[in-house]
PDB file of C-alpha atoms (C1' of nucleotides) in Angstrom:
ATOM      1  CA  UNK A   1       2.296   1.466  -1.187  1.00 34.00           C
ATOM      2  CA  UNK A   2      -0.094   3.150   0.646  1.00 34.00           C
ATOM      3  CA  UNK A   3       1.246   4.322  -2.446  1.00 35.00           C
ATOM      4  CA  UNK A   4       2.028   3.658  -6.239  1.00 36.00           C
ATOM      5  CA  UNK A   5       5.070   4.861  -6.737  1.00 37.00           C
ATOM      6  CA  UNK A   6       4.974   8.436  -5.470  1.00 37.00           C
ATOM      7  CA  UNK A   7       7.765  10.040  -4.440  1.00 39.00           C
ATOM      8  CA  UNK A   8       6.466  12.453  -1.759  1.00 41.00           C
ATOM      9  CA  UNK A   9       6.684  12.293   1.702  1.00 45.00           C
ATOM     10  CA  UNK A  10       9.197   9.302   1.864  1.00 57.00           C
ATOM     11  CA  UNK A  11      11.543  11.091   3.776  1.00 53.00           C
ATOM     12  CA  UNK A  12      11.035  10.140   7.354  1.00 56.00           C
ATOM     13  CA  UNK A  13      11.599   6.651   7.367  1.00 66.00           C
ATOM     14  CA  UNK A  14      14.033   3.788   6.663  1.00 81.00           C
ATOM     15  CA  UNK A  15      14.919   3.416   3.462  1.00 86.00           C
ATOM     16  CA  UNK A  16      14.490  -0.279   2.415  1.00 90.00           C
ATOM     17  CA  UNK A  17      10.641   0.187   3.577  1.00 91.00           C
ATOM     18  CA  UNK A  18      10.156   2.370   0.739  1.00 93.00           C
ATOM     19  CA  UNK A  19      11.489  -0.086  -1.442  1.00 96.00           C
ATOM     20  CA  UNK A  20       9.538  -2.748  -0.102  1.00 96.00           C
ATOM     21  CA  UNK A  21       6.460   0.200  -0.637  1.00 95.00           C
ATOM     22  CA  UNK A  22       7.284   0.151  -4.168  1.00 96.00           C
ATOM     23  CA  UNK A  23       7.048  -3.487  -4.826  1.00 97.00           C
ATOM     24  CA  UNK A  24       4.129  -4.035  -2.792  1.00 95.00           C
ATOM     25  CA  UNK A  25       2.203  -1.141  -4.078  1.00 94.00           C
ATOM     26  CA  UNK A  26      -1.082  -2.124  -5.551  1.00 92.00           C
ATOM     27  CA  UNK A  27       0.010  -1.429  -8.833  1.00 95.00           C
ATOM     28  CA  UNK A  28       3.839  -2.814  -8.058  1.00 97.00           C
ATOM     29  CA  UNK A  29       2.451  -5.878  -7.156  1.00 96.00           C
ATOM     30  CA  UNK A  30       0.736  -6.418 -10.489  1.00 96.00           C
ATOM     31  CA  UNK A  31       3.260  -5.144 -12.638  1.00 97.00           C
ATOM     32  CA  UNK A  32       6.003  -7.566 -11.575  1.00 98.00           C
ATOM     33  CA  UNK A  33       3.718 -10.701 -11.763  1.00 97.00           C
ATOM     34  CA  UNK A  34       3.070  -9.908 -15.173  1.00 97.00           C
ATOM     35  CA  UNK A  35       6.645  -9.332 -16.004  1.00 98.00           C
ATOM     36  CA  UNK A  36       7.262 -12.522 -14.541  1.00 98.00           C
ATOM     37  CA  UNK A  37       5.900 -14.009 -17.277  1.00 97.00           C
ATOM     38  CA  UNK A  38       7.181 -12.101 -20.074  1.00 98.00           C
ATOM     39  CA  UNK A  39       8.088  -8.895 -21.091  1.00 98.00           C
ATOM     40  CA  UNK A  40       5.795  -6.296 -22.108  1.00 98.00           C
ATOM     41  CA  UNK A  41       4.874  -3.255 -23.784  1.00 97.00           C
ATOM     42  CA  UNK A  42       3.400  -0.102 -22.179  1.00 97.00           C
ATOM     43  CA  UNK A  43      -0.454  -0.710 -23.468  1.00 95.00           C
ATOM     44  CA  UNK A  44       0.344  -4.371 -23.217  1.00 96.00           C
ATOM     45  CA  UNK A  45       0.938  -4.194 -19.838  1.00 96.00           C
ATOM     46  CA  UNK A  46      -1.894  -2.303 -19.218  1.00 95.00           C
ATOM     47  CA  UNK A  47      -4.468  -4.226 -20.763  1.00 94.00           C
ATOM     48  CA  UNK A  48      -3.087  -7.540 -18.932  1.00 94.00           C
ATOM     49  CA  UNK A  49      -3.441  -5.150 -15.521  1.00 93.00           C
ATOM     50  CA  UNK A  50      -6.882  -4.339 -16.445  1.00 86.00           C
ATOM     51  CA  UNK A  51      -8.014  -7.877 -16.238  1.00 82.00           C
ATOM     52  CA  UNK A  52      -7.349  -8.194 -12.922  1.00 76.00           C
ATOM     53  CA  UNK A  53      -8.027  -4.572 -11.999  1.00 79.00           C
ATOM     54  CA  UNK A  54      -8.019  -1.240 -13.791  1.00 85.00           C
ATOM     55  CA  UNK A  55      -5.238   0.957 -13.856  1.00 93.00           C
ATOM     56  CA  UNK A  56      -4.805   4.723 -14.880  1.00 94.00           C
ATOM     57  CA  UNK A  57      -2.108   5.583 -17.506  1.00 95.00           C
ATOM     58  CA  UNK A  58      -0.603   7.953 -15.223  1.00 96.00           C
ATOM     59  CA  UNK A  59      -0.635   5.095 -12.429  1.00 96.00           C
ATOM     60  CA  UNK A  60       1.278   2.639 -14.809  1.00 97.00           C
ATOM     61  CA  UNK A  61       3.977   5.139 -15.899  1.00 97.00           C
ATOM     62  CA  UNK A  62       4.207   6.130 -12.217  1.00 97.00           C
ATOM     63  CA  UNK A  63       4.907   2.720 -10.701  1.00 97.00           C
ATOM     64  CA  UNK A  64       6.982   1.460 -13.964  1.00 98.00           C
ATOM     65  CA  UNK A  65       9.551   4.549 -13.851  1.00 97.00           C
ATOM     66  CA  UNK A  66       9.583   4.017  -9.780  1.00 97.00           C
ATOM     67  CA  UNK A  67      10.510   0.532 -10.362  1.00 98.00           C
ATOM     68  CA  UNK A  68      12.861   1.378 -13.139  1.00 98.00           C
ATOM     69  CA  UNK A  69      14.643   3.733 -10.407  1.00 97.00           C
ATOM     70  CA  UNK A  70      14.993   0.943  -7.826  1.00 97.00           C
ATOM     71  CA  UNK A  71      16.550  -1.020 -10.640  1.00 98.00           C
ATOM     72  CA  UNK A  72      13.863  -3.629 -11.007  1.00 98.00           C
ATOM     73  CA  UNK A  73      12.613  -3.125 -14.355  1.00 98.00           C
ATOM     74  CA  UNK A  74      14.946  -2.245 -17.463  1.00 98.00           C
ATOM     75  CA  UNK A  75      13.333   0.212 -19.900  1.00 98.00           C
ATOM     76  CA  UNK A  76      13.442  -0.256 -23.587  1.00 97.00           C
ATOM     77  CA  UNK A  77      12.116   2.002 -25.742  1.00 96.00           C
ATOM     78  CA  UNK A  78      12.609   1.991 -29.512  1.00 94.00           C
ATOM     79  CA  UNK A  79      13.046   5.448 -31.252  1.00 91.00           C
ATOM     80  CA  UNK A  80      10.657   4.309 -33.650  1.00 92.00           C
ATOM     81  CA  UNK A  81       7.124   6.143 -34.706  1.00 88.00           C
ATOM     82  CA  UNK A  82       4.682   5.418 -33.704  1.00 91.00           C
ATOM     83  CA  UNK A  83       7.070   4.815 -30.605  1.00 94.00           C
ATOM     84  CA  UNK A  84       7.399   0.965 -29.140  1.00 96.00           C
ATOM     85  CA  UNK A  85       8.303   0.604 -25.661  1.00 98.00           C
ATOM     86  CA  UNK A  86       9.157  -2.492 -23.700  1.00 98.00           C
ATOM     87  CA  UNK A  87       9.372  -3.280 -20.253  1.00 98.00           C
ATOM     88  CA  UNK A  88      11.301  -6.290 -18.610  1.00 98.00           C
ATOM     89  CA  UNK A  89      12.213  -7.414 -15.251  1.00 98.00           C
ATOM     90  CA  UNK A  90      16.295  -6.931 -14.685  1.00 98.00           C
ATOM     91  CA  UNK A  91      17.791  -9.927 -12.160  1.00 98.00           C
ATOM     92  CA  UNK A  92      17.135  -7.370  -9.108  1.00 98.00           C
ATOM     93  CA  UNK A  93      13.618  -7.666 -10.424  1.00 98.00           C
ATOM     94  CA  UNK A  94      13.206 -11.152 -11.091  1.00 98.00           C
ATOM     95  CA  UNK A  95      14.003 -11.800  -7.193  1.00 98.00           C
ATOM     96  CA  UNK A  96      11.628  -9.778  -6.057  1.00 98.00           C
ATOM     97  CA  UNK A  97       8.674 -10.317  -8.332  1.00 98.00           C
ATOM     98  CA  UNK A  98       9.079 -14.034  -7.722  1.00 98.00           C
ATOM     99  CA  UNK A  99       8.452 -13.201  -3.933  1.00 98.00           C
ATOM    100  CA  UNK A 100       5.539 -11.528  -4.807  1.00 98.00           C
ATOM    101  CA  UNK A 101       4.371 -13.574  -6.545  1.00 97.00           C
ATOM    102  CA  UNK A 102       4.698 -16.466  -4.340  1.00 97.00           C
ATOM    103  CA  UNK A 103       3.147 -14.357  -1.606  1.00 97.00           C
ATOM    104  CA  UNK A 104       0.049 -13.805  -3.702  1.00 97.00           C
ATOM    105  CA  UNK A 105      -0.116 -17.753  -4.532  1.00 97.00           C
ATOM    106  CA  UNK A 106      -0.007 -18.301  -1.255  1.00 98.00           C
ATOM    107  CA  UNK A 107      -2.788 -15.834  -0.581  1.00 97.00           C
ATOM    108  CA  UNK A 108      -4.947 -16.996  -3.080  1.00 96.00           C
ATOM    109  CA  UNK A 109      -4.362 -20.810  -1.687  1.00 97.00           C
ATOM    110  CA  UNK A 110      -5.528 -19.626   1.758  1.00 97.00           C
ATOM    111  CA  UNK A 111      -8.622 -17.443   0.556  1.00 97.00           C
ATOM    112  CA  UNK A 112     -10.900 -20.573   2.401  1.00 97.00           C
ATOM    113  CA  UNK A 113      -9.230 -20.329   5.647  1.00 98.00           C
ATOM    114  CA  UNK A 114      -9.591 -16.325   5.819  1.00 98.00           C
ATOM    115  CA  UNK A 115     -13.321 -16.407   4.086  1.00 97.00           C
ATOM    116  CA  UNK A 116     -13.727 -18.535   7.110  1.00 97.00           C
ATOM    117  CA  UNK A 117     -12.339 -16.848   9.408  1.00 97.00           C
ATOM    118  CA  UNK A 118     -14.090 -14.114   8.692  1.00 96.00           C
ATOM    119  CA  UNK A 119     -17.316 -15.528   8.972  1.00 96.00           C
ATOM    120  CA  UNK A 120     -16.384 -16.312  12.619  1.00 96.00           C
ATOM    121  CA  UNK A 121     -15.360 -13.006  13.318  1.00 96.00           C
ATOM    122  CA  UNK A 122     -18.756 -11.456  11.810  1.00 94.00           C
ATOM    123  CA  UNK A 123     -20.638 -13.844  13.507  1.00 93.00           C
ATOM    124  CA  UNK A 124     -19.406 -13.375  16.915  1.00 92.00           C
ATOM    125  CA  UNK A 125     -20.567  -9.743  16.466  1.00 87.00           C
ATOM    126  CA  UNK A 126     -23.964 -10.108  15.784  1.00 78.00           C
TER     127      UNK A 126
ATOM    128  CA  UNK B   1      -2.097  -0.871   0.405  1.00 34.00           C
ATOM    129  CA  UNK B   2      -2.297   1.707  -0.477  1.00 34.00           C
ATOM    130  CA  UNK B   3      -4.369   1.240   1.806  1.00 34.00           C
ATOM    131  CA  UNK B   4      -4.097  -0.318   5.599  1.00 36.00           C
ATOM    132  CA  UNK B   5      -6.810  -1.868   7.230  1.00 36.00           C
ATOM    133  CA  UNK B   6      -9.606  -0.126   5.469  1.00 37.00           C
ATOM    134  CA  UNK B   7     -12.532  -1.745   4.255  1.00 40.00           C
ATOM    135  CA  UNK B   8     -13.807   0.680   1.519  1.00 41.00           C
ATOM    136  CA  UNK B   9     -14.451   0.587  -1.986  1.00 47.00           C
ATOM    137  CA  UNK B  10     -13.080  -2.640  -1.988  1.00 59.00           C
ATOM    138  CA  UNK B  11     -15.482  -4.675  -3.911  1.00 55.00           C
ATOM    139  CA  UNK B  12     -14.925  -4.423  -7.479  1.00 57.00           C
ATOM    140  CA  UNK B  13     -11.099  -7.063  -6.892  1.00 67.00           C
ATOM    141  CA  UNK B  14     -10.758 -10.508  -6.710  1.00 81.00           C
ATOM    142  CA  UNK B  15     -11.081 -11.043  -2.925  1.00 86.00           C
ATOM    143  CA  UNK B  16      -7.166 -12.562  -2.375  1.00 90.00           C
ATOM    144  CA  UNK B  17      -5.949  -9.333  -3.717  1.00 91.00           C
ATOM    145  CA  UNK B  18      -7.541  -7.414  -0.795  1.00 93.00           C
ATOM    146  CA  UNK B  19      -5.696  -9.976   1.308  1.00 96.00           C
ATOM    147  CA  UNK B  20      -2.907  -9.229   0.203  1.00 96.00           C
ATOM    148  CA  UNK B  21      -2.930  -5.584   0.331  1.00 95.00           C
ATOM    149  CA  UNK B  22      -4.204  -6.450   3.815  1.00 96.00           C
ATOM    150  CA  UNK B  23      -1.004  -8.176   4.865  1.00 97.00           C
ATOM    151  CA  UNK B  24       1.609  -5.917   2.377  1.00 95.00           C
ATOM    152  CA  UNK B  25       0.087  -2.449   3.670  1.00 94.00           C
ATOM    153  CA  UNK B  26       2.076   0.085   5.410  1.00 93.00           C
ATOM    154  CA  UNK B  27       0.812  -1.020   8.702  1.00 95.00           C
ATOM    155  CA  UNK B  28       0.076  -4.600   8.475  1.00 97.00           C
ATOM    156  CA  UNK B  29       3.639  -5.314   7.323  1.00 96.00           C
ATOM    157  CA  UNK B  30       5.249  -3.824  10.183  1.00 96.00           C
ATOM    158  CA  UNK B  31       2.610  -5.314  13.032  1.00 97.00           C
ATOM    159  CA  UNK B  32       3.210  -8.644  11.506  1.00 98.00           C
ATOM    160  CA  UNK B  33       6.809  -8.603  11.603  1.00 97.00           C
ATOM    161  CA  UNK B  34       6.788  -7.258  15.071  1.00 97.00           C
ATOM    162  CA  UNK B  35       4.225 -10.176  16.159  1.00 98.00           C
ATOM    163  CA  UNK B  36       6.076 -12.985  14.727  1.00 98.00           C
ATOM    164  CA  UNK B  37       8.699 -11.541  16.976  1.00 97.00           C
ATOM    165  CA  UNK B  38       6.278 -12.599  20.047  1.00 98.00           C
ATOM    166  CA  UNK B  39       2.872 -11.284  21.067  1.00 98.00           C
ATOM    167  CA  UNK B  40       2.495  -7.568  22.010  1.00 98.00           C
ATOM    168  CA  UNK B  41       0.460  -5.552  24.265  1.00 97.00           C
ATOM    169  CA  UNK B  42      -1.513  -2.695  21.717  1.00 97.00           C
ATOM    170  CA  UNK B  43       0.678  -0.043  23.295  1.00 95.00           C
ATOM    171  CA  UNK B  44       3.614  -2.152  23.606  1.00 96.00           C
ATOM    172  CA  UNK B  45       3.245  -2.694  19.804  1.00 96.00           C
ATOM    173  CA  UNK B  46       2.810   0.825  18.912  1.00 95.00           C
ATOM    174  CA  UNK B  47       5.826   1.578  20.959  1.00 93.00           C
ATOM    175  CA  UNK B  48       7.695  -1.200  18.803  1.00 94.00           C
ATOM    176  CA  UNK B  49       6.331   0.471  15.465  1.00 93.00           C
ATOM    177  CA  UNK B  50       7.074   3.716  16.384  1.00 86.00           C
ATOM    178  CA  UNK B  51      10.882   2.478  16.583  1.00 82.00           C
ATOM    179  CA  UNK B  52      10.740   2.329  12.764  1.00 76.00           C
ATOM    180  CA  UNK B  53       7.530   4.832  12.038  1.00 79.00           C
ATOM    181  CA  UNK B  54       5.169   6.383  13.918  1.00 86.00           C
ATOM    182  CA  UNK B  55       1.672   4.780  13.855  1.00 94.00           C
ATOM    183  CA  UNK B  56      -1.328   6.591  14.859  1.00 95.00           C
ATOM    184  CA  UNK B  57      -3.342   4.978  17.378  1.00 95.00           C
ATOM    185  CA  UNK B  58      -6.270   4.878  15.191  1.00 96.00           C
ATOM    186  CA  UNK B  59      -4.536   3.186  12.569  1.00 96.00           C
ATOM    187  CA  UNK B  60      -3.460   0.559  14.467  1.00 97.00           C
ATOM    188  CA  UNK B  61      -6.485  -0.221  16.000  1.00 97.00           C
ATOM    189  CA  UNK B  62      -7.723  -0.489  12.440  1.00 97.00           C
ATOM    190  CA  UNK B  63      -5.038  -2.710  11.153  1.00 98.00           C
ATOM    191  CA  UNK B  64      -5.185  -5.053  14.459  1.00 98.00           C
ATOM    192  CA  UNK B  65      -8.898  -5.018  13.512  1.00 97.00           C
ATOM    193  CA  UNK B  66      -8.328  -5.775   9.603  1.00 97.00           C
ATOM    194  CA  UNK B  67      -5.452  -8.642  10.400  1.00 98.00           C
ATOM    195  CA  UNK B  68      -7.593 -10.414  12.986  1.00 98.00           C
ATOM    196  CA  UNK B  69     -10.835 -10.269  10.743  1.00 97.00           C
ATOM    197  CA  UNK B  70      -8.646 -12.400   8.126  1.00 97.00           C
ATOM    198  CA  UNK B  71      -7.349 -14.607  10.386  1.00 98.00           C
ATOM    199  CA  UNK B  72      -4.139 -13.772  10.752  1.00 98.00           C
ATOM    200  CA  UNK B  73      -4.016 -12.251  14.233  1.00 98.00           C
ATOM    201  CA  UNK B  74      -5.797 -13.404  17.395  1.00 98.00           C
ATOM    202  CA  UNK B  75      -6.815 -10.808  20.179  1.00 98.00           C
ATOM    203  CA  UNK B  76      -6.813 -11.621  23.702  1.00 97.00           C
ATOM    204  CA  UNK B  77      -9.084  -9.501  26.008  1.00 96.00           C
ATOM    205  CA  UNK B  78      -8.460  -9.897  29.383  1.00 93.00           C
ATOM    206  CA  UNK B  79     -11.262  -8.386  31.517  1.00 91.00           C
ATOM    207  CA  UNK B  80      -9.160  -6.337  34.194  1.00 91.00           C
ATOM    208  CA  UNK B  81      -8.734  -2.446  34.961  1.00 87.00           C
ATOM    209  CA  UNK B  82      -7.177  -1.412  33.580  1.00 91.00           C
ATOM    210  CA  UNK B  83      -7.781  -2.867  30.585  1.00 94.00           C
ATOM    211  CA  UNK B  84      -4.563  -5.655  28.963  1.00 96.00           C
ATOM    212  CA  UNK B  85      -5.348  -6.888  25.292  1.00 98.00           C
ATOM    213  CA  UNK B  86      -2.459  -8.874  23.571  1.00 98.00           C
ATOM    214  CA  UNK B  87      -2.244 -10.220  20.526  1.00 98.00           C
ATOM    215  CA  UNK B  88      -0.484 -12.812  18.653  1.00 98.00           C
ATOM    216  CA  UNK B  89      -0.503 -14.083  15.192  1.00 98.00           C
ATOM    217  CA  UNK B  90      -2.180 -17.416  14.326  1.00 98.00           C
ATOM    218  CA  UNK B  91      -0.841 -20.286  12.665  1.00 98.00           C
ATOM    219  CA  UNK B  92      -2.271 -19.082   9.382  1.00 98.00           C
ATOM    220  CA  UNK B  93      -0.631 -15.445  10.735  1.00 98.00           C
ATOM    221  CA  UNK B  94       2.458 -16.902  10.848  1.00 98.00           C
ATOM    222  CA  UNK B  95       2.638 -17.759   7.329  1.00 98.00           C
ATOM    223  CA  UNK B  96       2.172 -15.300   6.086  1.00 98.00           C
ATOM    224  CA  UNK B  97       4.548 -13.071   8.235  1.00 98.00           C
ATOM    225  CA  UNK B  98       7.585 -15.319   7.668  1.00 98.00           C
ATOM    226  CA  UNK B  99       7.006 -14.529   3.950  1.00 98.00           C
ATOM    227  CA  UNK B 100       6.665 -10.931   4.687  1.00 98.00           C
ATOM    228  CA  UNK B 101       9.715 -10.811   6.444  1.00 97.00           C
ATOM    229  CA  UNK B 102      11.609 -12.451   4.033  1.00 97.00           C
ATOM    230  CA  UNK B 103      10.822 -10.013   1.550  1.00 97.00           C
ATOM    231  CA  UNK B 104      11.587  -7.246   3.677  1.00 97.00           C
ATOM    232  CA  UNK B 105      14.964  -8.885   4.969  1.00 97.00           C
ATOM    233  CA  UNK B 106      15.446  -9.509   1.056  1.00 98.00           C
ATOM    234  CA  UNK B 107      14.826  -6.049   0.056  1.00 97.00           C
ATOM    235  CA  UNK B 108      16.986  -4.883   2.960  1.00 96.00           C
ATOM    236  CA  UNK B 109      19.943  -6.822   1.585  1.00 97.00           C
ATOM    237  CA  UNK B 110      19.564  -5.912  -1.568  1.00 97.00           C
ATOM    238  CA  UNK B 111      19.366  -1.592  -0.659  1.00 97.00           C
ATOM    239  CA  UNK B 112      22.650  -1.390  -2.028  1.00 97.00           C
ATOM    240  CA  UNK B 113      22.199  -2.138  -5.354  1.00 98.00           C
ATOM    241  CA  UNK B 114      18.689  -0.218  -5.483  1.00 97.00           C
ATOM    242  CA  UNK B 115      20.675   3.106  -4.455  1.00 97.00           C
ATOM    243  CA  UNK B 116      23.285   2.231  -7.000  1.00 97.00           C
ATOM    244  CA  UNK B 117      20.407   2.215  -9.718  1.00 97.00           C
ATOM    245  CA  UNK B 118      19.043   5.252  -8.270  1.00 96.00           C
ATOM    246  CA  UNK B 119      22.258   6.655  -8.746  1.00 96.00           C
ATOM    247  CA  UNK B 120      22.587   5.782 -12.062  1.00 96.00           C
ATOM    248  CA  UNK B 121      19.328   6.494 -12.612  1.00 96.00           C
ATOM    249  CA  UNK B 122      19.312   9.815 -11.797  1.00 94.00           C
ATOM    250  CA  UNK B 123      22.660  10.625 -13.208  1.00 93.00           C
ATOM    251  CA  UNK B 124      21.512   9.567 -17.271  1.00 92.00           C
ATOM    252  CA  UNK B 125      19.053  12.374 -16.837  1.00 87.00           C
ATOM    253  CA  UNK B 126      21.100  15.696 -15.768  1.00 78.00           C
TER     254      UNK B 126
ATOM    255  C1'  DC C   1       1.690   4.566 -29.127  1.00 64.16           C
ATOM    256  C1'  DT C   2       3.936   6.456 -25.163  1.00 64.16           C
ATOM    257  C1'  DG C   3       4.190   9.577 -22.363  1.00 64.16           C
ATOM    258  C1'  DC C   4       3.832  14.500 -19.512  1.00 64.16           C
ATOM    259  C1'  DA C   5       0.919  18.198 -17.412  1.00 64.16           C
ATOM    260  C1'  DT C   6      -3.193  19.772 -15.132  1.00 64.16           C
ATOM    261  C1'  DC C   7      -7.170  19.673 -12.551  1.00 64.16           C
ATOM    262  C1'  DC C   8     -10.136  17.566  -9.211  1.00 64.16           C
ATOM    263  C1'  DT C   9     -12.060  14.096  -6.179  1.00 64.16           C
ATOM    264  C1'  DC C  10     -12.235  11.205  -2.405  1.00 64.16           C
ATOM    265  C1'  DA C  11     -10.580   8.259   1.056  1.00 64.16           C
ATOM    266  C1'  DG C  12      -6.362   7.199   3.838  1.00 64.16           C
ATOM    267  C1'  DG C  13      -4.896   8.550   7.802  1.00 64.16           C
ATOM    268  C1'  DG C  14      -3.456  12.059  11.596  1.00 64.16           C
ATOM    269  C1'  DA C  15      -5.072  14.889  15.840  1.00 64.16           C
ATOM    270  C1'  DT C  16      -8.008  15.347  19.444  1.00 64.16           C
ATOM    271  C1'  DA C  17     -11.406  14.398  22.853  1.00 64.16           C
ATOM    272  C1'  DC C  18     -14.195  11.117  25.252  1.00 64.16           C
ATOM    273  C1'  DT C  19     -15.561   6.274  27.465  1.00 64.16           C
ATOM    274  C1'  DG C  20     -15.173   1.823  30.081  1.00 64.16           C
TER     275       DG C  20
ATOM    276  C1'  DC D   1      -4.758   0.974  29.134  1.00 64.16           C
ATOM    277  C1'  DA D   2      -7.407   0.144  25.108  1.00 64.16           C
ATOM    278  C1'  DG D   3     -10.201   1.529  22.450  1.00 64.16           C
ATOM    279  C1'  DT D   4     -14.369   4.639  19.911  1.00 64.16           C
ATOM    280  C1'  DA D   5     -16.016   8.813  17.671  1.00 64.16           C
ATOM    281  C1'  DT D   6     -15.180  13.261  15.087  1.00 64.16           C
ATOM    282  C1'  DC D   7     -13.158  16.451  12.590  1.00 64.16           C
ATOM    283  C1'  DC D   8     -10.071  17.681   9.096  1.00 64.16           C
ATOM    284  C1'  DC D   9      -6.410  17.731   5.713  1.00 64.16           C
ATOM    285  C1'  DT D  10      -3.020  15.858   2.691  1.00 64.16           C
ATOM    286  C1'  DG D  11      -2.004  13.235  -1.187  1.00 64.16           C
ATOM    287  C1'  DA D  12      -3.026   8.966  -3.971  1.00 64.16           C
ATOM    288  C1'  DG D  13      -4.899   8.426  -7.951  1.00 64.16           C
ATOM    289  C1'  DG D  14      -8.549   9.063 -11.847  1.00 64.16           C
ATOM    290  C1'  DA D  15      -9.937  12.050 -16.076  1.00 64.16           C
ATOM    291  C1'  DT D  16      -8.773  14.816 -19.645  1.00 64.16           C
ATOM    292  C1'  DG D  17      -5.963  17.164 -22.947  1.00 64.16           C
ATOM    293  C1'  DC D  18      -1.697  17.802 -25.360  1.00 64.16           C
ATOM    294  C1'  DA D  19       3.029  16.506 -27.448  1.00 64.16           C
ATOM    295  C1'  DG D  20       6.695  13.747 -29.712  1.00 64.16           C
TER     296       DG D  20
END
DNA sequence: CTGCATCCTCAGGGATACTG
DNA sequence: CAGTATCCCTGAGGATGCAG
C-alpha cells in the first residue's frame, strides 16, 4: 500500500480499502503469488521475493503478520531450534492471491500496448 | 504503490510490476473505479474521491498523469475559459479497472471475515 | 533460523501560492 | 477551472544489532 503493511494512519478511511492496501502492497502483492504456488518458509520466501525484487526482513515480517491479521495467511511455526516457520495461504487467501495474480498476468500480457503507449505520450511532448 | 503516480527510483523492477503498482496504488485504484463509472471532469473527480478519501490536488494531477502515460486513461483538453479537461479510461483502461473493481468489490464482501480474524487475531495475544 | 528493536534516510504526498 | 511550482514534513522502509 502506499504501504507494506503498516498500521499507522489507517484510521480515516473505509475499511475494506485498507484491506485491499494490504494485498496490493508492493510486498503483499509478491507474497501471495508466491504462496500461490506453495507454501513457504520465512527465508524461503524471501529469497523467492528477492528474485523479482529485494525485500528487507523487517518488510517481510511486516506484510506476512499484516496478512496473517486479515486472515489471509495461516502461520506455522514449529517450536523447534533452530526455529522452522511456515507460511501458507488460508481459503480467504487463496481468493485473493489468485486475483492478484491474475491482475499481474494480465499486466504483464499488456506490457506492449502500455510500452507503446507510452512512446506516444513521450513523443507528443517533445 | 506504495507509491501513486510517481516515477522515481523505479528502475531496478521488471517494468509490468511498475504497472501494476501504477494501477493498484492508493490513487490510481480509486480514479479508475470512479472512471469506469463514466468520464469525469478533474474537479468533478476529486469531488468523487474525496467521497471515500481526500485526494490532494497534486496527487491527482500526478496519478491522471501516470494512468494516461500507460495507456489506461485518455485526457480531453478542450480549449475554452475557463479551462474543461475530462477524462475517460481507454479500452485497455477498462480492463484493467473491471479487474480492479472486482477485487475491491471482492475484498468488500469478504470484510467480515477479515474483522473476524482480526478479532481472533488479536485476542490469542492478550 | 526467525524474529523484534532502534536508528536513519529519503521520497511520497500534503499545503500553499501562482499562471493561463 | 485546471493545472504547475515550491516548500516541507511525515512515515515507509532499509540497515544494523540483539534475542530466543
Amino acid at each position: 500500500m502506499a504501504e507494506s503493511g503498516g498500521r499507522s494512519g489507517d484510521e480515516a478511511m473505509c475499511p475494506y480499502r485498507l484491506v485491499l492496501e494490504h494485498v496490493t502492497s508492493r510486498w503483499g502483492v509478491l507474497v501471495l503469488i508466491r504462496l500461490l504456488e506453495r507454501p513457504h518458509r520465512f527465508s524461503e520466501l524471501r529469497r523467492a521475493i528477492g528474485e523479482v525484487r529485494q525485500v528487507s526482513e523487517k518488510m517481510l515480517t511486516q506484510t506476512l503478520q499484516t496478512l496473517e491479521r486479515d486472515g489471509f495467511v495461516h502461520r506455522d511455526a514449529q517450536p523447534v531450534i533452530p526455529p522452522r516457520v511456515d507460511y501458507s495461504l488460508t481459503d480467504l487467501g487463496r481468493e485473493a492471491a489468485e486475483q492478484v495474480r491474475s491482475l499481474a498476468l494480465w499486466t504483464e500480457r499488456r506490457m506492449g500496448e502500455v510500452e507503446q503507449a507510452r512512446k506516444a505520450y513521450d513523443e507528443a511532448r517533445a
